Amino acid sequence: MIRSTLTPRAWRALAATGLAAAVALAVAGCDSRAQDSAMPPPPEVGVAAVLSEPVQDWNDATGRVSAVESVELRPRVSGYVQRVAYAEGDEVEQGDLLFVIDPRPYRAALQRAEAELARARADAQLATTRHTRAQSLVEASAISRDDFEARTAGRAEADAAVRAAQAAVETARLDLSFTEVRAPVAGRAGRAMLTTGNLAQADSSLLTTVVSQDPVHVYFETDERTFLRHQAMARAGTRSNGQNAVRVGLADETGYPHAGTVDFLDNQVDPTTGTVRARAVLPNPDRRFTPGLFARVQLEGAAARPAILIDDKAVITDQDRKFVYVVGEGNTAQRRDIVPGRIVEGLRVVESGLAAGDRVIVNGVQKVFMPGMPVAPAEVAMRGGKPVDKAVATR
């Protein structure tokens, strides 16, 4: 056995020295790992160049769809409904038969009027014969002048009776025709308010309604500023095709897929609301519009102007401010405060804060924690945010 010649005090000093060295090595290793973990690679973000395109300003409004022609169908003669001649809710053409009112009383009245006309014509023929005979007699002084004038008046009275009888026949024939109630306009017929066997009162009982289908009207309200601006556009001749263009969307639609024009502006502004009523006309070949539907309306604003457009996902809110991150020198994220405008064709208009050529971070904005942070940009399209094929982009 080899004996150690170190004293206990020396052993304690040596142990303390070794422990200190071990602690120092451990601390150095932890510090190295901490430094390694504090320097992660730059985050990958999608970057798109801002778009500079002409945009058309639109003014938003809400309105209601209305039929161009809407008729409440009421009978012109009284009688019991004999037949409902259409299917409720179907489209009908102008002149189609909808209701039949019992025609028998009116057919009898026509026959009676025709009989009265025949008697009046017979009386008129007799009066004419008497007048002719009286004329020859008076020339021969066989009758007095008073008798001749009486027969002349009798002929005139008989002629008037014929004309009255003819008018009665026309009235009876017209009443008979009114027993067939026909569609006054083409459109969609509503529910039959009176069915077979019910009494229809002339000019009061509602039979059904008929509303036209194509085109349709959309009524909406616009404010004074918009009204004055469009009046100025009309005077300057800068409206589309000489008319105010509109775009319309329904409650279940995205955007404004239907186009039309304003064909009417009211003749005064409502002083209580500061708005003026307007009407747009739109084609409706596929029957998408139904009278009474709510409609979102955009009215054409000023003439097209150049604008900066970005994807709305790139916009960040900081209390009352809006900003975006652009990629600057050395692939670092730089903050740019902006003044955003309205959405146009799915992109946000930037009124100020950006210029043509700026590259905005669109995808992965949440990965940027502070301005000046390095990023790894990847080119994407501003519309849709999809990666750009470099081979295609450089053609």
Short mmCIF file of C-alpha atoms in Angstrom, two decimals:
data_model
loop_
_atom_site.label_atom_id
_atom_site.label_comp_id
_atom_site.label_asym_id
_atom_site.label_seq_id
_atom_site.Cartn_x
_atom_site.Cartn_y
_atom_site.Cartn_z
CA MET A 1 0.00 0.00 0.00
CA ILE A 2 1.22 3.50 -0.87
CA ARG A 3 0.71 6.03 1.77
CA SER A 4 -0.11 9.61 0.96
CA THR A 5 2.30 12.15 2.42
CA LEU A 6 -0.35 14.98 2.21
CA THR A 7 -1.67 16.35 5.42
CA PRO A 8 -5.43 16.60 6.02
CA ARG A 9 -5.29 20.39 5.58
CA ALA A 10 -3.64 19.99 2.17
CA TRP A 11 -6.29 17.51 1.12
CA ARG A 12 -9.05 19.99 2.01
CA ALA A 13 -7.41 22.76 0.00
CA LEU A 14 -7.01 20.48 -3.01
CA ALA A 15 -10.67 19.38 -2.82
CA ALA A 16 -11.83 23.00 -2.66
CA THR A 17 -9.74 23.89 -5.70
CA GLY A 18 -11.16 20.98 -7.74
CA LEU A 19 -14.73 21.84 -6.79
CA ALA A 20 -14.26 25.43 -7.88
CA ALA A 21 -12.87 24.30 -11.21
CA ALA A 22 -15.81 21.95 -11.75
CA VAL A 23 -18.32 24.71 -10.95
CA ALA A 24 -16.54 27.06 -13.35
CA LEU A 25 -16.68 24.51 -16.13
CA ALA A 26 -20.38 23.86 -15.49
CA VAL A 27 -21.20 27.59 -15.53
CA ALA A 28 -19.25 28.07 -18.74
CA GLY A 29 -21.16 25.24 -20.37
CA CYS A 30 -24.56 26.64 -19.32
CA ASP A 31 -23.62 30.12 -20.54
CA SER A 32 -22.58 28.68 -23.90
CA ARG A 33 -25.89 26.83 -24.24
CA ALA A 34 -27.84 29.98 -23.23
CA GLN A 35 -26.06 31.99 -25.89
CA ASP A 36 -26.82 29.29 -28.44
CA SER A 37 -30.55 29.28 -27.49
CA ALA A 38 -30.81 33.13 -27.54
CA MET A 39 -29.87 33.31 -31.22
CA PRO A 40 -32.59 31.40 -33.17
CA PRO A 41 -32.71 31.59 -36.97
CA PRO A 42 -34.73 34.48 -38.49
CA PRO A 43 -38.42 33.58 -38.87
CA GLU A 44 -39.75 32.86 -42.35
CA VAL A 45 -42.36 35.40 -43.52
CA GLY A 46 -44.30 35.95 -46.72
CA VAL A 47 -43.50 39.26 -48.40
CA ALA A 48 -45.39 40.93 -51.25
CA ALA A 49 -44.74 44.12 -53.17
CA VAL A 50 -47.47 46.72 -52.82
CA LEU A 51 -49.78 47.11 -55.81
CA SER A 52 -50.22 50.47 -57.50
CA GLU A 53 -53.46 50.35 -59.49
CA PRO A 54 -56.32 52.67 -60.43
CA VAL A 55 -59.32 52.18 -58.15
CA GLN A 56 -62.92 53.28 -58.38
CA ASP A 57 -64.47 54.79 -55.25
CA TRP A 58 -67.90 53.51 -54.24
CA ASN A 59 -70.38 54.84 -51.67
CA ASP A 60 -72.18 52.26 -49.54
CA ALA A 61 -75.93 52.25 -48.95
CA THR A 62 -78.72 49.82 -48.11
CA GLY A 63 -81.96 49.37 -49.98
CA ARG A 64 -84.89 47.16 -50.89
CA VAL A 65 -85.76 45.34 -54.08
CA SER A 66 -89.03 46.41 -55.68
CA ALA A 67 -90.92 45.30 -58.76
CA VAL A 68 -91.04 47.68 -61.69
CA GLU A 69 -94.74 46.87 -62.10
CA SER A 70 -96.95 45.67 -59.26
CA VAL A 71 -100.70 45.20 -59.72
CA GLU A 72 -103.41 44.41 -57.19
CA LEU A 73 -105.91 42.53 -59.28
CA ARG A 74 -109.56 43.37 -58.51
CA PRO A 75 -112.70 42.39 -60.44
CA ARG A 76 -114.54 44.98 -62.55
CA VAL A 77 -117.86 43.16 -62.17
CA SER A 78 -119.48 41.48 -59.19
CA GLY A 79 -120.25 37.79 -59.11
CA TYR A 80 -119.28 34.43 -57.76
CA VAL A 81 -115.86 33.04 -58.66
CA GLN A 82 -116.45 30.13 -61.02
CA ARG A 83 -112.82 29.08 -61.58
CA VAL A 84 -109.26 29.93 -60.59
CA ALA A 85 -107.41 29.44 -63.87
CA TYR A 86 -103.74 29.68 -62.79
CA ALA A 87 -101.31 27.99 -60.43
CA GLU A 88 -100.43 30.19 -57.46
CA GLY A 89 -96.86 31.47 -57.60
CA ASP A 90 -96.38 30.75 -61.30
CA GLU A 91 -95.18 33.28 -63.82
CA VAL A 92 -97.86 34.49 -66.20
CA GLU A 93 -97.80 36.42 -69.44
CA GLN A 94 -99.76 39.56 -70.11
CA GLY A 95 -103.32 38.56 -71.08
CA ASP A 96 -103.26 35.12 -69.44
CA LEU A 97 -106.57 34.04 -67.87
CA LEU A 98 -106.44 34.05 -64.06
CA PHE A 99 -110.05 34.02 -62.77
CA VAL A 100 -113.48 33.34 -64.21
CA ILE A 101 -116.51 35.00 -62.60
CA ASP A 102 -119.90 33.40 -63.29
CA PRO A 103 -120.74 34.84 -66.74
CA ARG A 104 -124.39 33.72 -67.00
CA PRO A 105 -126.06 36.89 -65.62
CA TYR A 106 -123.91 39.06 -67.88
CA ARG A 107 -124.53 36.88 -70.93
CA ALA A 108 -128.28 37.24 -70.32
CA ALA A 109 -127.88 41.00 -69.92
CA LEU A 110 -126.06 41.13 -73.27
CA GLN A 111 -128.86 39.19 -74.96
CA ARG A 112 -131.44 41.56 -73.49
CA ALA A 113 -129.49 44.57 -74.69
CA GLU A 114 -129.19 43.09 -78.17
CA ALA A 115 -132.98 42.56 -78.24
CA GLU A 116 -133.53 46.16 -77.24
CA LEU A 117 -131.21 47.23 -80.02
CA ALA A 118 -133.18 45.19 -82.57
CA ARG A 119 -136.46 46.79 -81.44
CA ALA A 120 -134.92 50.25 -81.58
CA ARG A 121 -133.72 49.66 -85.11
CA ALA A 122 -137.21 48.48 -86.15
CA ASP A 123 -138.75 51.59 -84.64
CA ALA A 124 -136.17 53.71 -86.40
CA GLN A 125 -136.94 52.08 -89.73
CA LEU A 126 -140.67 52.74 -89.27
CA ALA A 127 -139.99 56.34 -88.31
CA THR A 128 -137.83 56.80 -91.40
CA THR A 129 -140.61 55.41 -93.65
CA ARG A 130 -143.22 57.71 -92.10
CA HIS A 131 -140.93 60.68 -92.52
CA THR A 132 -140.38 59.90 -96.21
CA ARG A 133 -144.16 59.58 -96.81
CA ALA A 134 -144.83 62.76 -94.87
CA GLN A 135 -142.37 64.66 -97.02
CA SER A 136 -144.26 63.82 -100.23
CA LEU A 137 -147.61 64.60 -98.57
CA VAL A 138 -146.54 67.96 -97.29
CA GLU A 139 -145.35 68.90 -100.77
CA ALA A 140 -148.84 68.06 -102.03
CA SER A 141 -150.38 69.98 -99.11
CA ALA A 142 -152.07 66.74 -97.98
CA ILE A 143 -150.87 67.13 -94.38
CA SER A 144 -150.14 70.11 -92.24
CA ARG A 145 -146.67 71.42 -91.54
CA ASP A 146 -147.09 70.44 -87.85
CA ASP A 147 -147.68 66.78 -88.77
CA PHE A 148 -144.60 66.79 -90.99
CA GLU A 149 -142.40 68.27 -88.23
CA ALA A 150 -143.77 65.74 -85.72
CA ARG A 151 -142.80 62.85 -88.02
CA THR A 152 -139.35 64.40 -88.52
CA ALA A 153 -138.87 64.57 -84.76
CA GLY A 154 -140.08 60.98 -84.45
CA ARG A 155 -137.39 59.85 -86.87
CA ALA A 156 -134.67 61.70 -84.91
CA GLU A 157 -135.95 60.19 -81.65
CA ALA A 158 -135.85 56.71 -83.14
CA ASP A 159 -132.30 57.23 -84.35
CA ALA A 160 -131.25 58.33 -80.83
CA ALA A 161 -132.91 55.24 -79.36
CA VAL A 162 -130.83 53.08 -81.71
CA ARG A 163 -127.62 54.73 -80.56
CA ALA A 164 -128.60 54.27 -76.88
CA ALA A 165 -129.37 50.62 -77.49
CA GLN A 166 -126.04 50.18 -79.23
CA ALA A 167 -124.28 51.68 -76.19
CA ALA A 168 -126.18 49.32 -73.90
CA VAL A 169 -125.04 46.38 -76.00
CA GLU A 170 -121.42 47.54 -75.82
CA THR A 171 -121.67 47.92 -72.03
CA ALA A 172 -123.20 44.47 -71.63
CA ARG A 173 -120.56 42.96 -73.91
CA LEU A 174 -117.81 44.70 -71.91
CA ASP A 175 -119.25 43.44 -68.61
CA LEU A 176 -119.33 39.94 -70.01
CA SER A 177 -115.68 40.18 -71.02
CA PHE A 178 -114.81 41.38 -67.51
CA THR A 179 -116.01 38.03 -66.12
CA GLU A 180 -112.69 36.68 -67.42
CA VAL A 181 -110.01 38.32 -65.26
CA ARG A 182 -106.69 38.38 -67.15
CA ALA A 183 -103.17 39.37 -66.19
CA PRO A 184 -102.63 43.07 -66.97
CA VAL A 185 -98.81 42.67 -66.93
CA ALA A 186 -96.34 39.82 -67.26
CA GLY A 187 -94.90 38.63 -63.96
CA ARG A 188 -95.32 36.27 -61.03
CA ALA A 189 -98.85 35.79 -59.71
CA GLY A 190 -99.42 35.59 -55.97
CA ARG A 191 -101.84 33.66 -53.80
CA ALA A 192 -105.49 33.53 -54.84
CA MET A 193 -107.31 35.60 -52.23
CA LEU A 194 -110.73 34.37 -53.42
CA THR A 195 -111.30 30.80 -54.50
CA THR A 196 -114.14 29.06 -56.34
CA GLY A 197 -117.60 29.83 -54.91
CA ASN A 198 -116.67 33.09 -53.17
CA LEU A 199 -118.40 36.35 -54.02
CA ALA A 200 -116.21 38.93 -55.70
CA GLN A 201 -117.31 42.54 -55.33
CA ALA A 202 -116.52 44.86 -58.22
CA ASP A 203 -113.58 47.23 -57.59
CA SER A 204 -113.19 46.15 -53.93
CA SER A 205 -112.40 42.45 -53.57
CA LEU A 206 -108.71 41.61 -53.97
CA LEU A 207 -108.25 38.57 -56.18
CA THR A 208 -104.44 38.33 -56.31
CA THR A 209 -101.32 40.35 -57.04
CA VAL A 210 -99.01 40.24 -60.05
CA VAL A 211 -95.45 41.62 -59.88
CA SER A 212 -93.10 41.93 -62.82
CA GLN A 213 -89.81 40.03 -62.69
CA ASP A 214 -87.33 41.47 -65.16
CA PRO A 215 -85.99 44.08 -64.70
CA VAL A 216 -86.30 45.09 -61.02
CA HIS A 217 -85.85 48.31 -59.05
CA VAL A 218 -83.72 48.81 -55.94
CA TYR A 219 -84.66 51.82 -53.82
CA PHE A 220 -82.03 53.24 -51.46
CA GLU A 221 -81.13 56.42 -49.59
CA THR A 222 -77.98 58.46 -50.13
CA ASP A 223 -76.62 61.33 -48.04
CA GLU A 224 -76.34 64.96 -49.08
CA ARG A 225 -72.60 64.86 -49.78
CA THR A 226 -72.94 61.88 -52.08
CA PHE A 227 -75.91 63.48 -53.79
CA LEU A 228 -74.01 66.73 -54.41
CA ARG A 229 -70.94 64.83 -55.63
CA HIS A 230 -72.99 62.91 -58.15
CA GLN A 231 -74.73 66.06 -59.29
CA ALA A 232 -71.27 67.51 -59.97
CA MET A 233 -70.28 64.34 -61.85
CA ALA A 234 -73.40 64.64 -63.97
CA ARG A 235 -72.57 68.23 -64.88
CA ALA A 236 -68.95 67.31 -65.64
CA GLY A 237 -69.97 64.30 -67.73
CA THR A 238 -67.73 61.85 -65.84
CA ARG A 239 -70.38 59.21 -65.10
CA SER A 240 -70.18 55.72 -66.63
CA ASN A 241 -72.17 55.67 -69.88
CA GLY A 242 -73.75 58.96 -68.86
CA GLN A 243 -75.46 57.32 -65.84
CA ASN A 244 -74.58 56.64 -62.21
CA ALA A 245 -73.44 53.02 -61.97
CA VAL A 246 -74.40 50.85 -59.01
CA ARG A 247 -73.37 47.44 -57.71
CA VAL A 248 -75.75 45.33 -55.65
CA GLY A 249 -75.31 42.34 -53.38
CA LEU A 250 -77.92 40.29 -51.51
CA ALA A 251 -77.73 39.06 -47.93
CA ASP A 252 -76.31 35.65 -48.86
CA GLU A 253 -73.77 36.95 -51.38
CA THR A 254 -70.17 38.06 -50.99
CA GLY A 255 -69.32 41.38 -52.53
CA TYR A 256 -71.49 43.10 -55.11
CA PRO A 257 -71.93 40.76 -58.09
CA HIS A 258 -74.88 42.55 -59.75
CA ALA A 259 -74.48 45.71 -61.85
CA GLY A 260 -77.08 48.33 -62.69
CA THR A 261 -77.66 52.03 -63.17
CA VAL A 262 -79.50 54.78 -61.32
CA ASP A 263 -82.57 55.83 -63.30
CA PHE A 264 -84.25 58.11 -60.76
CA LEU A 265 -83.33 60.64 -58.06
CA ASP A 266 -86.04 62.23 -55.97
CA ASN A 267 -86.77 65.92 -56.49
CA GLN A 268 -85.95 66.95 -52.93
CA VAL A 269 -83.78 66.05 -49.95
CA ASP A 270 -85.57 64.88 -46.80
CA PRO A 271 -84.73 67.63 -44.26
CA THR A 272 -85.30 65.32 -41.28
CA THR A 273 -82.72 62.73 -42.37
CA GLY A 274 -80.52 64.69 -44.77
CA THR A 275 -80.91 61.98 -47.40
CA VAL A 276 -82.36 61.75 -50.89
CA ARG A 277 -84.17 58.74 -52.28
CA ALA A 278 -82.68 57.07 -55.33
CA ARG A 279 -83.66 54.16 -57.52
CA ALA A 280 -81.53 51.73 -59.49
CA VAL A 281 -82.68 49.41 -62.25
CA LEU A 282 -81.08 45.96 -62.63
CA PRO A 283 -81.67 43.06 -65.02
CA ASN A 284 -83.12 39.92 -63.43
CA PRO A 285 -83.03 37.18 -66.07
CA ASP A 286 -82.32 34.39 -63.56
CA ARG A 287 -85.00 35.64 -61.13
CA ARG A 288 -82.39 36.12 -58.40
CA PHE A 289 -84.16 39.23 -57.11
CA THR A 290 -87.53 39.02 -55.40
CA PRO A 291 -89.47 42.18 -54.45
CA GLY A 292 -88.96 43.05 -50.79
CA LEU A 293 -85.46 41.59 -50.41
CA PHE A 294 -82.81 43.56 -48.52
CA ALA A 295 -79.98 44.72 -50.77
CA ARG A 296 -76.50 46.10 -50.18
CA VAL A 297 -75.81 48.88 -52.64
CA GLN A 298 -72.63 50.60 -53.78
CA LEU A 299 -73.00 53.79 -55.76
CA GLU A 300 -70.25 54.88 -58.11
CA GLY A 301 -68.08 57.61 -56.57
CA ALA A 302 -65.52 59.88 -58.17
CA ALA A 303 -63.59 58.96 -61.29
CA ALA A 304 -60.93 56.23 -61.01
CA ARG A 305 -57.70 57.31 -59.29
CA PRO A 306 -54.29 55.65 -58.68
CA ALA A 307 -53.92 54.01 -55.27
CA ILE A 308 -51.64 51.77 -53.20
CA LEU A 309 -53.25 48.39 -52.39
CA ILE A 310 -52.20 45.75 -49.84
CA ASP A 311 -53.62 42.59 -48.33
CA ASP A 312 -55.67 43.47 -45.24
CA LYS A 313 -53.92 40.68 -43.28
CA ALA A 314 -50.77 42.81 -43.25
CA VAL A 315 -52.40 45.63 -41.27
CA ILE A 316 -51.73 45.66 -37.51
CA THR A 317 -53.62 47.72 -34.93
CA ASP A 318 -51.73 49.57 -32.20
CA GLN A 319 -54.39 51.32 -30.10
CA ASP A 320 -55.65 54.06 -32.44
CA ARG A 321 -52.91 53.58 -35.02
CA LYS A 322 -52.55 51.22 -37.96
CA PHE A 323 -49.18 50.01 -39.21
CA VAL A 324 -47.49 47.36 -41.34
CA TYR A 325 -44.03 45.80 -41.40
CA VAL A 326 -41.95 46.30 -44.51
CA VAL A 327 -38.72 44.49 -45.28
CA GLY A 328 -35.82 46.96 -45.20
CA GLU A 329 -32.07 46.73 -45.68
CA GLY A 330 -30.48 43.52 -44.46
CA ASN A 331 -33.86 41.74 -44.48
CA THR A 332 -35.02 43.46 -41.30
CA ALA A 333 -38.65 44.26 -40.42
CA GLN A 334 -39.35 47.99 -40.31
CA ARG A 335 -42.55 49.52 -38.97
CA ARG A 336 -44.55 51.87 -41.20
CA ASP A 337 -47.56 53.78 -39.85
CA ILE A 338 -50.30 54.00 -42.47
CA VAL A 339 -53.69 55.61 -43.04
CA PRO A 340 -55.92 52.80 -44.39
CA GLY A 341 -58.82 53.43 -46.73
CA ARG A 342 -61.66 51.23 -47.89
CA ILE A 343 -61.57 47.67 -49.21
CA VAL A 344 -61.49 47.50 -53.02
CA GLU A 345 -61.68 44.12 -54.78
CA GLY A 346 -60.52 42.35 -51.62
CA LEU A 347 -57.50 44.61 -51.00
CA ARG A 348 -57.06 47.51 -48.58
CA VAL A 349 -56.42 50.97 -50.02
CA VAL A 350 -53.55 52.76 -48.24
CA GLU A 351 -54.08 56.51 -48.33
CA SER A 352 -50.60 57.33 -46.97
CA GLY A 353 -47.57 55.64 -45.43
CA LEU A 354 -46.48 53.37 -48.30
CA ALA A 355 -45.03 53.93 -51.73
CA ALA A 356 -44.63 51.90 -54.90
CA GLY A 357 -41.81 49.38 -54.51
CA ASP A 358 -42.30 48.75 -50.78
CA ARG A 359 -42.33 45.09 -49.77
CA VAL A 360 -44.88 44.35 -47.05
CA ILE A 361 -44.94 41.34 -44.74
CA VAL A 362 -48.25 39.61 -45.48
CA ASN A 363 -47.86 36.08 -44.06
CA GLY A 364 -46.31 35.42 -40.65
CA VAL A 365 -46.77 38.93 -39.25
CA GLN A 366 -47.27 37.40 -35.80
CA LYS A 367 -43.67 36.13 -35.89
CA VAL A 368 -42.28 39.68 -35.86
CA PHE A 369 -41.95 40.91 -32.28
CA MET A 370 -40.22 44.26 -32.76
CA PRO A 371 -38.99 46.65 -35.46
CA GLY A 372 -35.49 45.90 -36.71
CA MET A 373 -35.89 42.17 -36.21
CA PRO A 374 -34.22 40.06 -38.94
CA VAL A 375 -36.54 37.94 -41.07
CA ALA A 376 -36.25 35.39 -43.84
CA PRO A 377 -38.53 36.74 -46.60
CA ALA A 378 -40.25 34.59 -49.21
CA GLU A 379 -41.99 36.26 -52.13
CA VAL A 380 -45.80 35.77 -52.27
CA ALA A 381 -48.58 37.28 -54.34
CA MET A 382 -50.39 40.25 -52.83
CA ARG A 383 -53.72 38.78 -53.92
CA GLY A 384 -54.25 35.45 -52.19
CA GLY A 385 -50.87 35.33 -50.44
CA LYS A 386 -49.67 32.35 -52.50
CA PRO A 387 -45.95 31.78 -53.18
CA VAL A 388 -44.67 33.33 -56.39
CA ASP A 389 -43.03 31.10 -58.98
CA LYS A 390 -39.71 32.87 -59.53
CA ALA A 391 -39.29 31.39 -62.97
CA VAL A 392 -42.64 32.84 -64.03
CA ALA A 393 -42.10 36.11 -62.21
CA THR A 394 -38.83 36.82 -64.02
CA ARG A 395 -40.14 36.26 -67.54
#
